[in-house]
PDB file of C-alpha atoms in Angstrom:
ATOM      1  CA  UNK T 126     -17.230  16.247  -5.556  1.00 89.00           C
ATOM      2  CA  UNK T 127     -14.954  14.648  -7.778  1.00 92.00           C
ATOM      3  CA  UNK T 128     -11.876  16.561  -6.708  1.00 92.00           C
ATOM      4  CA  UNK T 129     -12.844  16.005  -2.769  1.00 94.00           C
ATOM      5  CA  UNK T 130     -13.304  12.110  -3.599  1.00 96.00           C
ATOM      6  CA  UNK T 131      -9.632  12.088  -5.608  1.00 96.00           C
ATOM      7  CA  UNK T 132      -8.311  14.088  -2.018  1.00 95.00           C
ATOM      8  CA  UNK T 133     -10.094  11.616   0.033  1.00 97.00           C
ATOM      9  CA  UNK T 134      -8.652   8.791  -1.733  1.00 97.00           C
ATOM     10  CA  UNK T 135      -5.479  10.341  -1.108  1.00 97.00           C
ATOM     11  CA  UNK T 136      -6.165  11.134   2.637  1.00 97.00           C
ATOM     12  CA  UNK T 137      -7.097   7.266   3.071  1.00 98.00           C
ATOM     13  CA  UNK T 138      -4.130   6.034   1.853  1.00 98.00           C
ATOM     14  CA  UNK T 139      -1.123   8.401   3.734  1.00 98.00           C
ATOM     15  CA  UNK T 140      -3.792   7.244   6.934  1.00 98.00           C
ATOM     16  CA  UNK T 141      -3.305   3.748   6.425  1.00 98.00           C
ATOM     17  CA  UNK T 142       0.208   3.293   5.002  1.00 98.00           C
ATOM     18  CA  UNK T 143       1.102   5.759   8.001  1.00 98.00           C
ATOM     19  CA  UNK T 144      -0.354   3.511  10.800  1.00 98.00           C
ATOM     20  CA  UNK T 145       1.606   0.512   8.791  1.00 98.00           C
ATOM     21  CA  UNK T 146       4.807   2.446   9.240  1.00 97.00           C
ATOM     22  CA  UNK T 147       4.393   2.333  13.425  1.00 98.00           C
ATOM     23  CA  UNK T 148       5.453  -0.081  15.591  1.00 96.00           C
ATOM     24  CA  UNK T 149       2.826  -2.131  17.513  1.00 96.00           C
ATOM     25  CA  UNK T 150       1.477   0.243  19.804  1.00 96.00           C
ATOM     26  CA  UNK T 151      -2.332   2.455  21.038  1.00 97.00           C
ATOM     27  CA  UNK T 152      -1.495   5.023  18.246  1.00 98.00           C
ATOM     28  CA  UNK T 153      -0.860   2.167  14.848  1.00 98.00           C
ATOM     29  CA  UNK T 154      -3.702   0.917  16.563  1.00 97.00           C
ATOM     30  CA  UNK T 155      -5.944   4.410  16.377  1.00 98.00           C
ATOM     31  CA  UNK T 156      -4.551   5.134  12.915  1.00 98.00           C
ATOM     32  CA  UNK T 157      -6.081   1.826  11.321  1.00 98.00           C
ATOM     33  CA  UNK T 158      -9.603   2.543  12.925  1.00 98.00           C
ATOM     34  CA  UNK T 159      -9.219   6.413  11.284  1.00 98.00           C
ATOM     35  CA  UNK T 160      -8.140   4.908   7.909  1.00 98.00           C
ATOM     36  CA  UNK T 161     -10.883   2.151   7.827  1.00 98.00           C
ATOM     37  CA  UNK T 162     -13.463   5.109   8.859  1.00 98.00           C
ATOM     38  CA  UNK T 163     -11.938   7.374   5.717  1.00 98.00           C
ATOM     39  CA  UNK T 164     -12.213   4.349   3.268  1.00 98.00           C
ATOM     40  CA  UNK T 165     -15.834   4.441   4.495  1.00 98.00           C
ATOM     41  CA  UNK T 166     -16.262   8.243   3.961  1.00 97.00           C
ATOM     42  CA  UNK T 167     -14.839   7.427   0.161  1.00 97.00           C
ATOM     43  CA  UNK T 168     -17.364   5.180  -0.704  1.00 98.00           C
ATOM     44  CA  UNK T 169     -19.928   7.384   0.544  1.00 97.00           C
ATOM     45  CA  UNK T 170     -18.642   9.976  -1.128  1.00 97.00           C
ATOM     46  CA  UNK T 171     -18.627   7.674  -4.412  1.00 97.00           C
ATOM     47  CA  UNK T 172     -21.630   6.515  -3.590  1.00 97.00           C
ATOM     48  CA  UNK T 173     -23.073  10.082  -3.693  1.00 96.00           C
ATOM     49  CA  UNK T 174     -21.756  10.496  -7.071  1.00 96.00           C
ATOM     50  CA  UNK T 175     -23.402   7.791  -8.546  1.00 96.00           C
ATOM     51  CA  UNK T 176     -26.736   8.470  -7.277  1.00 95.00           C
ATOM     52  CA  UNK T 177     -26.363  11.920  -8.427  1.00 94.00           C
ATOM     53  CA  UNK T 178     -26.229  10.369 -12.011  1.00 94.00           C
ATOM     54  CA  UNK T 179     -22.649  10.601 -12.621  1.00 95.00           C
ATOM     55  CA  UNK T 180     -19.816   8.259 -12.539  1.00 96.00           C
ATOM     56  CA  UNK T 181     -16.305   8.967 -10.963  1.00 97.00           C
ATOM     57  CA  UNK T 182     -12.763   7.664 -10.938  1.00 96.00           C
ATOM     58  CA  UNK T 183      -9.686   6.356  -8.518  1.00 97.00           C
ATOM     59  CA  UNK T 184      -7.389   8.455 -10.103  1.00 95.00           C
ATOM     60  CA  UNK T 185      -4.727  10.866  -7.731  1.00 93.00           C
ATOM     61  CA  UNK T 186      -1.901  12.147  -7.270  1.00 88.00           C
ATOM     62  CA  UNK T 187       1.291  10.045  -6.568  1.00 87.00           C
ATOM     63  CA  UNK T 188       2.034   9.700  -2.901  1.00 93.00           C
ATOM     64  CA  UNK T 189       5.235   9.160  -1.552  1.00 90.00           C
ATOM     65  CA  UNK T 190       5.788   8.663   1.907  1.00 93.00           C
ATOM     66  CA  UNK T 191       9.165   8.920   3.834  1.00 92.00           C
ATOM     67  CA  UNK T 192       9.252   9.877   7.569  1.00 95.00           C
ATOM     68  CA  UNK T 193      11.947   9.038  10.130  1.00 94.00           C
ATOM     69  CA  UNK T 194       9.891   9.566  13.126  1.00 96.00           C
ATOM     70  CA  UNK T 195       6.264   9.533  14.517  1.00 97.00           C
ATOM     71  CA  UNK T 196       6.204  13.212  15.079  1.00 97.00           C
ATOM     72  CA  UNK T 197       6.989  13.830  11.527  1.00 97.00           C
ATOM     73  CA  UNK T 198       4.150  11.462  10.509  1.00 97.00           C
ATOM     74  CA  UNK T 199       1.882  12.853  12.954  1.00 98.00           C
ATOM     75  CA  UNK T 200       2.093  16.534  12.025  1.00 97.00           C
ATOM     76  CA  UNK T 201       1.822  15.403   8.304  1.00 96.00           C
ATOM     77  CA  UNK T 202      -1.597  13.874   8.943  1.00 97.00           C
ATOM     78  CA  UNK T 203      -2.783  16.731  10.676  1.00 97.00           C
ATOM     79  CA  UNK T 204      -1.630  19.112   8.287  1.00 95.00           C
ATOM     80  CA  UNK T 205      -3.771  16.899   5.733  1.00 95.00           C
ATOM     81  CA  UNK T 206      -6.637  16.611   7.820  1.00 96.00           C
ATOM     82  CA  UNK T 207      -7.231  20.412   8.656  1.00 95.00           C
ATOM     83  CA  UNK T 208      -6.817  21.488   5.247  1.00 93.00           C
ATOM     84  CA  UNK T 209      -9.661  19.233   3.706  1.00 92.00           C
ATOM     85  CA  UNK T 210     -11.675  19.855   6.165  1.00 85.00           C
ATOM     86  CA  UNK T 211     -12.163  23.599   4.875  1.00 81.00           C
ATOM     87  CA  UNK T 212     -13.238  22.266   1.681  1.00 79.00           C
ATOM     88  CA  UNK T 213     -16.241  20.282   2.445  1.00 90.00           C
ATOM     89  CA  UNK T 214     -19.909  21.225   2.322  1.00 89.00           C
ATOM     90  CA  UNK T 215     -23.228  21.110   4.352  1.00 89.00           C
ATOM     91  CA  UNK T 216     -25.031  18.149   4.467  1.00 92.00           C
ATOM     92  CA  UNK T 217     -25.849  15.236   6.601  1.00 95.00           C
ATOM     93  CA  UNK T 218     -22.952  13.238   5.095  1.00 95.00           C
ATOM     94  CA  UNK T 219     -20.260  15.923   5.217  1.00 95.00           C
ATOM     95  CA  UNK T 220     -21.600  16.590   8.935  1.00 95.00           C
ATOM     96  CA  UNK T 221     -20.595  13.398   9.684  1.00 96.00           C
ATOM     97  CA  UNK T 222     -17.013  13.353   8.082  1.00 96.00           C
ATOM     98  CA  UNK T 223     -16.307  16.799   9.628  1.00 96.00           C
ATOM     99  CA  UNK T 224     -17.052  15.381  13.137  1.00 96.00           C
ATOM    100  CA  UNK T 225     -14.878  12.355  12.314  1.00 97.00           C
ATOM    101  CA  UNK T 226     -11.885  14.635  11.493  1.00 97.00           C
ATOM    102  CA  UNK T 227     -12.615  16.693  13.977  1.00 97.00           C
ATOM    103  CA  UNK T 228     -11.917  13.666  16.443  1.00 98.00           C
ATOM    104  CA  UNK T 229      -9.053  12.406  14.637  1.00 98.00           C
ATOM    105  CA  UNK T 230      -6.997  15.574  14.699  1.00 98.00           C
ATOM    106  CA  UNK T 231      -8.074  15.897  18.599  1.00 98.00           C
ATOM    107  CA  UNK T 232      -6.455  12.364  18.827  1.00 98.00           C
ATOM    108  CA  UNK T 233      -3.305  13.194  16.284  1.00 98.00           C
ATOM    109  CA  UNK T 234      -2.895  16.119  18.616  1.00 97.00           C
ATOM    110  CA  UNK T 235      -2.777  13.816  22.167  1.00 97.00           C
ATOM    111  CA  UNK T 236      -0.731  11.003  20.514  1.00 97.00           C
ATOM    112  CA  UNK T 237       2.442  10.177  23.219  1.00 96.00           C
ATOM    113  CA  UNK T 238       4.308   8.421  20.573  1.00 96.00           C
ATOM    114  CA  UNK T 239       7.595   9.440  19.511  1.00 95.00           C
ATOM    115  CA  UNK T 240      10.099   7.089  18.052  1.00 97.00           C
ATOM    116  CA  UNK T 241      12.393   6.474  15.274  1.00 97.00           C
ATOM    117  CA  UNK T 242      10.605   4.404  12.038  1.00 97.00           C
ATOM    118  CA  UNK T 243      12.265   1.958   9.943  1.00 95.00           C
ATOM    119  CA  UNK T 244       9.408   1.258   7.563  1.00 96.00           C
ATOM    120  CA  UNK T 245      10.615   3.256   4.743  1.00 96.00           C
ATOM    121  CA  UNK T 246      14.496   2.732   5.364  1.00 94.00           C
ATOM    122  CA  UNK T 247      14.998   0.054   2.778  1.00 93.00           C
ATOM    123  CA  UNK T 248      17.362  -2.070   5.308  1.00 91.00           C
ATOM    124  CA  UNK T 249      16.005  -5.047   3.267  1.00 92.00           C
ATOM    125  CA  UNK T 250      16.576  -7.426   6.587  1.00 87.00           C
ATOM    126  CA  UNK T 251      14.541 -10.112   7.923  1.00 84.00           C
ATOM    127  CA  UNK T 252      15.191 -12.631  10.914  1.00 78.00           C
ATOM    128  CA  UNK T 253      16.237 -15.631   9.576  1.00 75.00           C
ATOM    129  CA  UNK T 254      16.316 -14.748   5.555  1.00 82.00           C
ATOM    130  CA  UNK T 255      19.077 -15.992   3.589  1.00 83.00           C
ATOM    131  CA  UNK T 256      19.474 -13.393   0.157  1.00 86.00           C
ATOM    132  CA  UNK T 257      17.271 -15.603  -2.216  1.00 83.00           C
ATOM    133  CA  UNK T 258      14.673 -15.829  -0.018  1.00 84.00           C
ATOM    134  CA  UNK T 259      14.465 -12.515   0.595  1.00 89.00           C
ATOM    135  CA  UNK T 260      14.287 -11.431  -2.618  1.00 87.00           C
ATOM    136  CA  UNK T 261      11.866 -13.528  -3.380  1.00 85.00           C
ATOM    137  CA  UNK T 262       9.500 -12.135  -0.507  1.00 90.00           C
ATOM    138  CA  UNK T 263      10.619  -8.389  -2.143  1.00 92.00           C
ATOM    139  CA  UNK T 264       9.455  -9.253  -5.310  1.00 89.00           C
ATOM    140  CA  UNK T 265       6.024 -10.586  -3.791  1.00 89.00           C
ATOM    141  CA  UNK T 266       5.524  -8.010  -1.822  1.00 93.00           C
ATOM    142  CA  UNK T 267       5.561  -5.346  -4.444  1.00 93.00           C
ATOM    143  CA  UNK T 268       2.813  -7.206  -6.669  1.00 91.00           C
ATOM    144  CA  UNK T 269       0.870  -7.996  -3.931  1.00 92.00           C
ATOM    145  CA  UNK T 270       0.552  -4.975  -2.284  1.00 96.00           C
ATOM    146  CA  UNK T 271      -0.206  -3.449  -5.763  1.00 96.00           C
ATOM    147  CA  UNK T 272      -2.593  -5.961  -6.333  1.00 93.00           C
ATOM    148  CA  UNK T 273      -4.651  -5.817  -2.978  1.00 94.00           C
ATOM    149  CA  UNK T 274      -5.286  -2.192  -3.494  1.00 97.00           C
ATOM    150  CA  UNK T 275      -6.188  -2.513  -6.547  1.00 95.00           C
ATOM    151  CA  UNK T 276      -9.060  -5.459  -5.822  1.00 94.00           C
ATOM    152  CA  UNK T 277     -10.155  -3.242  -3.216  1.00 96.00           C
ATOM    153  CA  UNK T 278     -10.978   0.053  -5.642  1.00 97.00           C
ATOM    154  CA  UNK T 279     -12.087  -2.332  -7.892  1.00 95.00           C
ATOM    155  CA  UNK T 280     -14.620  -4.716  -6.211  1.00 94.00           C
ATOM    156  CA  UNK T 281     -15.349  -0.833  -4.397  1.00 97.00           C
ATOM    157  CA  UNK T 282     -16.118   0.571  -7.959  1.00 96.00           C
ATOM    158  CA  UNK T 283     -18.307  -2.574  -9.147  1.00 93.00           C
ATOM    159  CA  UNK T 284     -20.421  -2.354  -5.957  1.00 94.00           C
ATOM    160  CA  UNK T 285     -21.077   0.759  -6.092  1.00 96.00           C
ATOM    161  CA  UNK T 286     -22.349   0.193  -9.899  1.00 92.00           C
ATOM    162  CA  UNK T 287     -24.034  -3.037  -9.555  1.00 90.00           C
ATOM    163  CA  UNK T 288     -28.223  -3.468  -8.251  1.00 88.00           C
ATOM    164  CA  UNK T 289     -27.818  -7.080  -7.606  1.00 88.00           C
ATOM    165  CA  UNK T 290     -27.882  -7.480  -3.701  1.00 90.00           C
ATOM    166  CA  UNK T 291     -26.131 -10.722  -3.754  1.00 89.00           C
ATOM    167  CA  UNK T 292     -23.440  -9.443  -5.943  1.00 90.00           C
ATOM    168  CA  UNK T 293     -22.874  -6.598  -3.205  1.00 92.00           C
ATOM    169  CA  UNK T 294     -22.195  -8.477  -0.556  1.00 93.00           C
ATOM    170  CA  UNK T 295     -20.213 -10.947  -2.462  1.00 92.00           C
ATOM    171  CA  UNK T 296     -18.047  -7.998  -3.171  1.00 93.00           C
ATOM    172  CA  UNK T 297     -18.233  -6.544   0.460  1.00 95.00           C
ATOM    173  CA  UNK T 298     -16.502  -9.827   1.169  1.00 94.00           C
ATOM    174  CA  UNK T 299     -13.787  -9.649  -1.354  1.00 93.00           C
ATOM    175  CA  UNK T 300     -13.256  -5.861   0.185  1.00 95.00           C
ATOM    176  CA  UNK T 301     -12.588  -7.477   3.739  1.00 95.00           C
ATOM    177  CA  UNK T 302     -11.056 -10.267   2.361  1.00 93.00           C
ATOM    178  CA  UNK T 303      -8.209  -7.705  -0.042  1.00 94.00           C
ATOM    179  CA  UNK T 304      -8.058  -5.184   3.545  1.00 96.00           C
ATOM    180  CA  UNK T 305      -6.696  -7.845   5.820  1.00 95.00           C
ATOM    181  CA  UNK T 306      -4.001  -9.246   3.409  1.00 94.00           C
ATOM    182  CA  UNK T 307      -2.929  -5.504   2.258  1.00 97.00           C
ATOM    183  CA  UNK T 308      -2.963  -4.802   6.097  1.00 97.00           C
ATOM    184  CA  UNK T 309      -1.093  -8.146   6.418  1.00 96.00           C
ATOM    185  CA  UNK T 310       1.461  -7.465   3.645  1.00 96.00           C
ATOM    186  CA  UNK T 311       2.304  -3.653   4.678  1.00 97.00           C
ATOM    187  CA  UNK T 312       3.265  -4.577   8.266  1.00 96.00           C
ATOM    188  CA  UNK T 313       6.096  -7.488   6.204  1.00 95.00           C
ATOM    189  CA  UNK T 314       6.795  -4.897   4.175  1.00 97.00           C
ATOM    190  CA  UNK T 315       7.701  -1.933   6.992  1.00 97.00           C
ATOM    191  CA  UNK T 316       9.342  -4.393   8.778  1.00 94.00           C
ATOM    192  CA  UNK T 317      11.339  -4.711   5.581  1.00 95.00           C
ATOM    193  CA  UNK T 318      12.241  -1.002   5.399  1.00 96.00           C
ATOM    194  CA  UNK T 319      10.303  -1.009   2.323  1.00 96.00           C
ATOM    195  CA  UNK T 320       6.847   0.113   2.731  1.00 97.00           C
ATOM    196  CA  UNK T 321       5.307   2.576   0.291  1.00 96.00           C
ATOM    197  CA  UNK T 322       2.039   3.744  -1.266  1.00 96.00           C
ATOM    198  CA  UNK T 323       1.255   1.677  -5.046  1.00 96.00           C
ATOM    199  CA  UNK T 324       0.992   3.532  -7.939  1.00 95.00           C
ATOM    200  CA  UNK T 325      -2.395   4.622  -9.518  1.00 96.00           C
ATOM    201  CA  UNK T 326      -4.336   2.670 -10.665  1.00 96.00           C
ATOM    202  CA  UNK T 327      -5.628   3.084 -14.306  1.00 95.00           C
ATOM    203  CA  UNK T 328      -9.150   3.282 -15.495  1.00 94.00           C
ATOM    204  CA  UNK T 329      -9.585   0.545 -17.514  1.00 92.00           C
ATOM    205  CA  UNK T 330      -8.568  -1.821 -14.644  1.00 92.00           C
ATOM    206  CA  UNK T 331     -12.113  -1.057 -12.633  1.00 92.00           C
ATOM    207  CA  UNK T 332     -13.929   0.617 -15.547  1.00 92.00           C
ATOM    208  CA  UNK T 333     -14.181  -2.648 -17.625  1.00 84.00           C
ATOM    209  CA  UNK T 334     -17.375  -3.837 -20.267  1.00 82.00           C
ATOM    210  CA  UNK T 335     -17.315  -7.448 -19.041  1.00 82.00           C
ATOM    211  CA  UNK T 336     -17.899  -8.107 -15.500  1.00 81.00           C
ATOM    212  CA  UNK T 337     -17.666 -11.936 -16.235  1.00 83.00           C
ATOM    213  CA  UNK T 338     -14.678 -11.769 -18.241  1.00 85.00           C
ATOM    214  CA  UNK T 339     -13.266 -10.018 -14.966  1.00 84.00           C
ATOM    215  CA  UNK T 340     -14.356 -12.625 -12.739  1.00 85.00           C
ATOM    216  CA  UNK T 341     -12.892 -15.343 -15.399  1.00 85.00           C
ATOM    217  CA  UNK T 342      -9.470 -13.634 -15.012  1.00 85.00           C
ATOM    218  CA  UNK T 343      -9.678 -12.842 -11.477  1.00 83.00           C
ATOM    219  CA  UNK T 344     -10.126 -16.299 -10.619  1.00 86.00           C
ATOM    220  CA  UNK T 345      -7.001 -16.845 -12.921  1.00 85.00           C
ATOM    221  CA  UNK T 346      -4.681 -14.660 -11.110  1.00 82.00           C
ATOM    222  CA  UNK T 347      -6.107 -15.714  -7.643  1.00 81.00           C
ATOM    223  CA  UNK T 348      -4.657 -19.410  -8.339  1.00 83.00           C
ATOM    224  CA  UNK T 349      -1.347 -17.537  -9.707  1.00 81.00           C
ATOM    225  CA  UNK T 350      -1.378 -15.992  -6.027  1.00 78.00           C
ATOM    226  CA  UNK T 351      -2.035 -19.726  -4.551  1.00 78.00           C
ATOM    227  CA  UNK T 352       0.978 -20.994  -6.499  1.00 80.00           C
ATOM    228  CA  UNK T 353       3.436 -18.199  -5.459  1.00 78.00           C
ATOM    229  CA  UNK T 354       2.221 -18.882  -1.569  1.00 78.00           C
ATOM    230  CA  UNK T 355       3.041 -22.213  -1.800  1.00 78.00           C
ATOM    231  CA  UNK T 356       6.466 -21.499  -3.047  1.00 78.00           C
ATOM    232  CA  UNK T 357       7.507 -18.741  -0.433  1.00 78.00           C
ATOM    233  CA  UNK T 358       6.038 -21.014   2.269  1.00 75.00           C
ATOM    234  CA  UNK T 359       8.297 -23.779   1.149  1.00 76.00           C
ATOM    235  CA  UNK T 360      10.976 -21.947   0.133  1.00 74.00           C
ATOM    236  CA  UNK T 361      11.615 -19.467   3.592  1.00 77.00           C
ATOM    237  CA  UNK T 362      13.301 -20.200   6.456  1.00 75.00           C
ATOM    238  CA  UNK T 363      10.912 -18.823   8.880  1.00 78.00           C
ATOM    239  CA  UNK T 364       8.505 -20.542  10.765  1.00 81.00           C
ATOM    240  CA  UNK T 365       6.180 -17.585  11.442  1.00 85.00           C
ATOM    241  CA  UNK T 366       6.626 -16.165   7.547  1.00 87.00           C
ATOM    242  CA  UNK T 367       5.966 -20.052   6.549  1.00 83.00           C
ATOM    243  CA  UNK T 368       3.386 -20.575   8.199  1.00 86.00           C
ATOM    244  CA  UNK T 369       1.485 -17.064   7.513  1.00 88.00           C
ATOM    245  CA  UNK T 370       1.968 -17.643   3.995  1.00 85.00           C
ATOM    246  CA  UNK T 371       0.472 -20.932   3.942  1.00 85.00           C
ATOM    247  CA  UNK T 372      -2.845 -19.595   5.442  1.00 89.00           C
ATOM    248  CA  UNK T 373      -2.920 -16.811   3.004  1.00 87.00           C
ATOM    249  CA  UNK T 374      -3.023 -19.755   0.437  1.00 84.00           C
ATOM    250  CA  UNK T 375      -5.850 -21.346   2.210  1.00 86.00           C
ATOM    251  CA  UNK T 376      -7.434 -18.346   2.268  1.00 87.00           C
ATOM    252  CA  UNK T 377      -7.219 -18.011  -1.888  1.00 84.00           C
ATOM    253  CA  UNK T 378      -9.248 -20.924  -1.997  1.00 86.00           C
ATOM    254  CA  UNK T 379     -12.354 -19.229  -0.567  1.00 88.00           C
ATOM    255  CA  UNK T 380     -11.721 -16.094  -2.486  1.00 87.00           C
ATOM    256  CA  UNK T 381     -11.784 -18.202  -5.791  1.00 88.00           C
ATOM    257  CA  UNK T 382     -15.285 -19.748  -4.305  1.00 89.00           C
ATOM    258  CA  UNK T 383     -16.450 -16.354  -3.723  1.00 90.00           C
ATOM    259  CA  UNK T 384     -15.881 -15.349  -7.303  1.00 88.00           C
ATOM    260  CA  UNK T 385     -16.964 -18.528  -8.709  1.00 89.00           C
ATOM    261  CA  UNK T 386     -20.491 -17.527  -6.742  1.00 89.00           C
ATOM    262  CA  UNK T 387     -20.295 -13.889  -8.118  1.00 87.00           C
ATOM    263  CA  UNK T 388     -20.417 -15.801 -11.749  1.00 85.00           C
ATOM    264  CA  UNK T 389     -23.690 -18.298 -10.416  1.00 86.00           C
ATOM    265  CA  UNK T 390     -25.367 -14.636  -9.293  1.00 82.00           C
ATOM    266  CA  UNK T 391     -24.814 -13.221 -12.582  1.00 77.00           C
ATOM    267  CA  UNK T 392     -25.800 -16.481 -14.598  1.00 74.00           C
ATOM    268  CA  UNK T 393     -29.122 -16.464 -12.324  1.00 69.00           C
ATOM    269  CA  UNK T 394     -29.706 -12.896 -13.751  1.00 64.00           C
ATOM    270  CA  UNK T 395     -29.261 -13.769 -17.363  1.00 54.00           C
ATOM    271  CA  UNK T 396     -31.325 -17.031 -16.803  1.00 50.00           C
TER     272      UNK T 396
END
């Protein structure tokens, strides 16, 4: 189980960062629905683990992604998709993933699609950005990105090892919350030329002794994120990048309440 979950994980992530790399279009759009659906067979598959008495990890193998055309990105997912699929067992659960897959390769297979990508071309050009500016949006981008997919495994990772109800969906939020800004991020990012998969990340990130202490410092870095909002929205000369940036920073505000209730729920439990 462990080794399906680490292929999973892996599966989930060439899904996703593959439907960032497309244009706007029926087939991006099909691509995020699979990947959402295979971050849900993860967590089930996690979740599995954990019941079964055991404890798992996030760890895989480094991805790298570089295709210069939809077809090329098409036939890679399907290559990916029928070879786990051998691998799985019976079960009500792995019933239900095999059907998934079975769908999405139907649909990989029908996709009409077929034009040249950009997303990992590293043209480093954007409408309207003068050379500081963009480098300052590179630089963002590559922490951020990191650091959305890294909430998301971790707030994944303390749900699935917390009893508290209220802390669960406190977390579920944070998940949704982290999913639209990575989403948000990546499609910057490929229009950038430089979209790619974040590295691994390490244990001791999610595996930590001191869930308060975590909450403590992710409230910390959440105001860090405010601050460097602020300055891209002020400092770019794009009304639509401006703008965008300065509702992510509103949105930072909420996250930070969310946490700050995550500490109350855990205070309650102690009290």
């Amino acid at each position: 189980m462990l080794d399906l979950l680490r292929k999973k994980h892996a599966l989930w992530l060439v899904i996703f960062f593959g439907s960032m790399s497309l244009p706007q279009s029926r087939e991006r759009d099909k691509l995020l629905d699979f990947a959402n659906i295979q971050y849900r067979h993860l967590k089930w598959i996690a979740k599995e683990i954990v019941k079964s008495g055991q404890d798992f990890d996030w760890n895989r193998d480094s991805i790298k992604l570089s295709f210069s055309h939809s077809r090329e990105l098409f036939e890679a997912l399907l290559e990916r998709l029928r070879q786990i699929g051998s691998g799985y067992p019976r079960g009500a659960l792995f019933d239900r993933i095999r059907h998934d897959e079975e769908y999405m390769i139907w649909s990989l297979e029908h996709f009409e699609l077929d034009v040249a990508l950009e997303a990992f071309s590293k043209k480093l050009t954007y409408e309207g950005l003068d050379q500081k500016s963009l480098e300052a949006l590179v630089r963002f981008l590559f922490e951020e990105i990191y650091k959305e997919y890294e909430l998301i495994l971790t707030y994944t990772y303390s749900q699935l090892h917390t009893d508290s109800a209220r802390l669960g969906l406190i977390f579920e939020d944070l998940i949704y919350e982290s999913m639209f800004h990575l989403k948000s991020f990546c499609t910057i990012a490929a229009k950038l030329g430089i979209l790619s998969v974040p590295r691994v990340v390490m244990e001791e990130v999610y595996k930590f002794d001191d869930l308060k202490k975590f909450l403590e410092d992710g409230i910390a870095e959440e105001l860090a994120a405010k601050e460097q909002c602020k300055a891209l929205s002020s400092a770019i000369k794009n009304e639509e990048l401006s703008r965008f940036f300065a509702f992510i920073n509103y949105q930072e505000d909420y996250h930070i309440t969310l946490m700050q209730e995550a500490l109350e729920a855990m205070n309650d439990r102690l009290t």
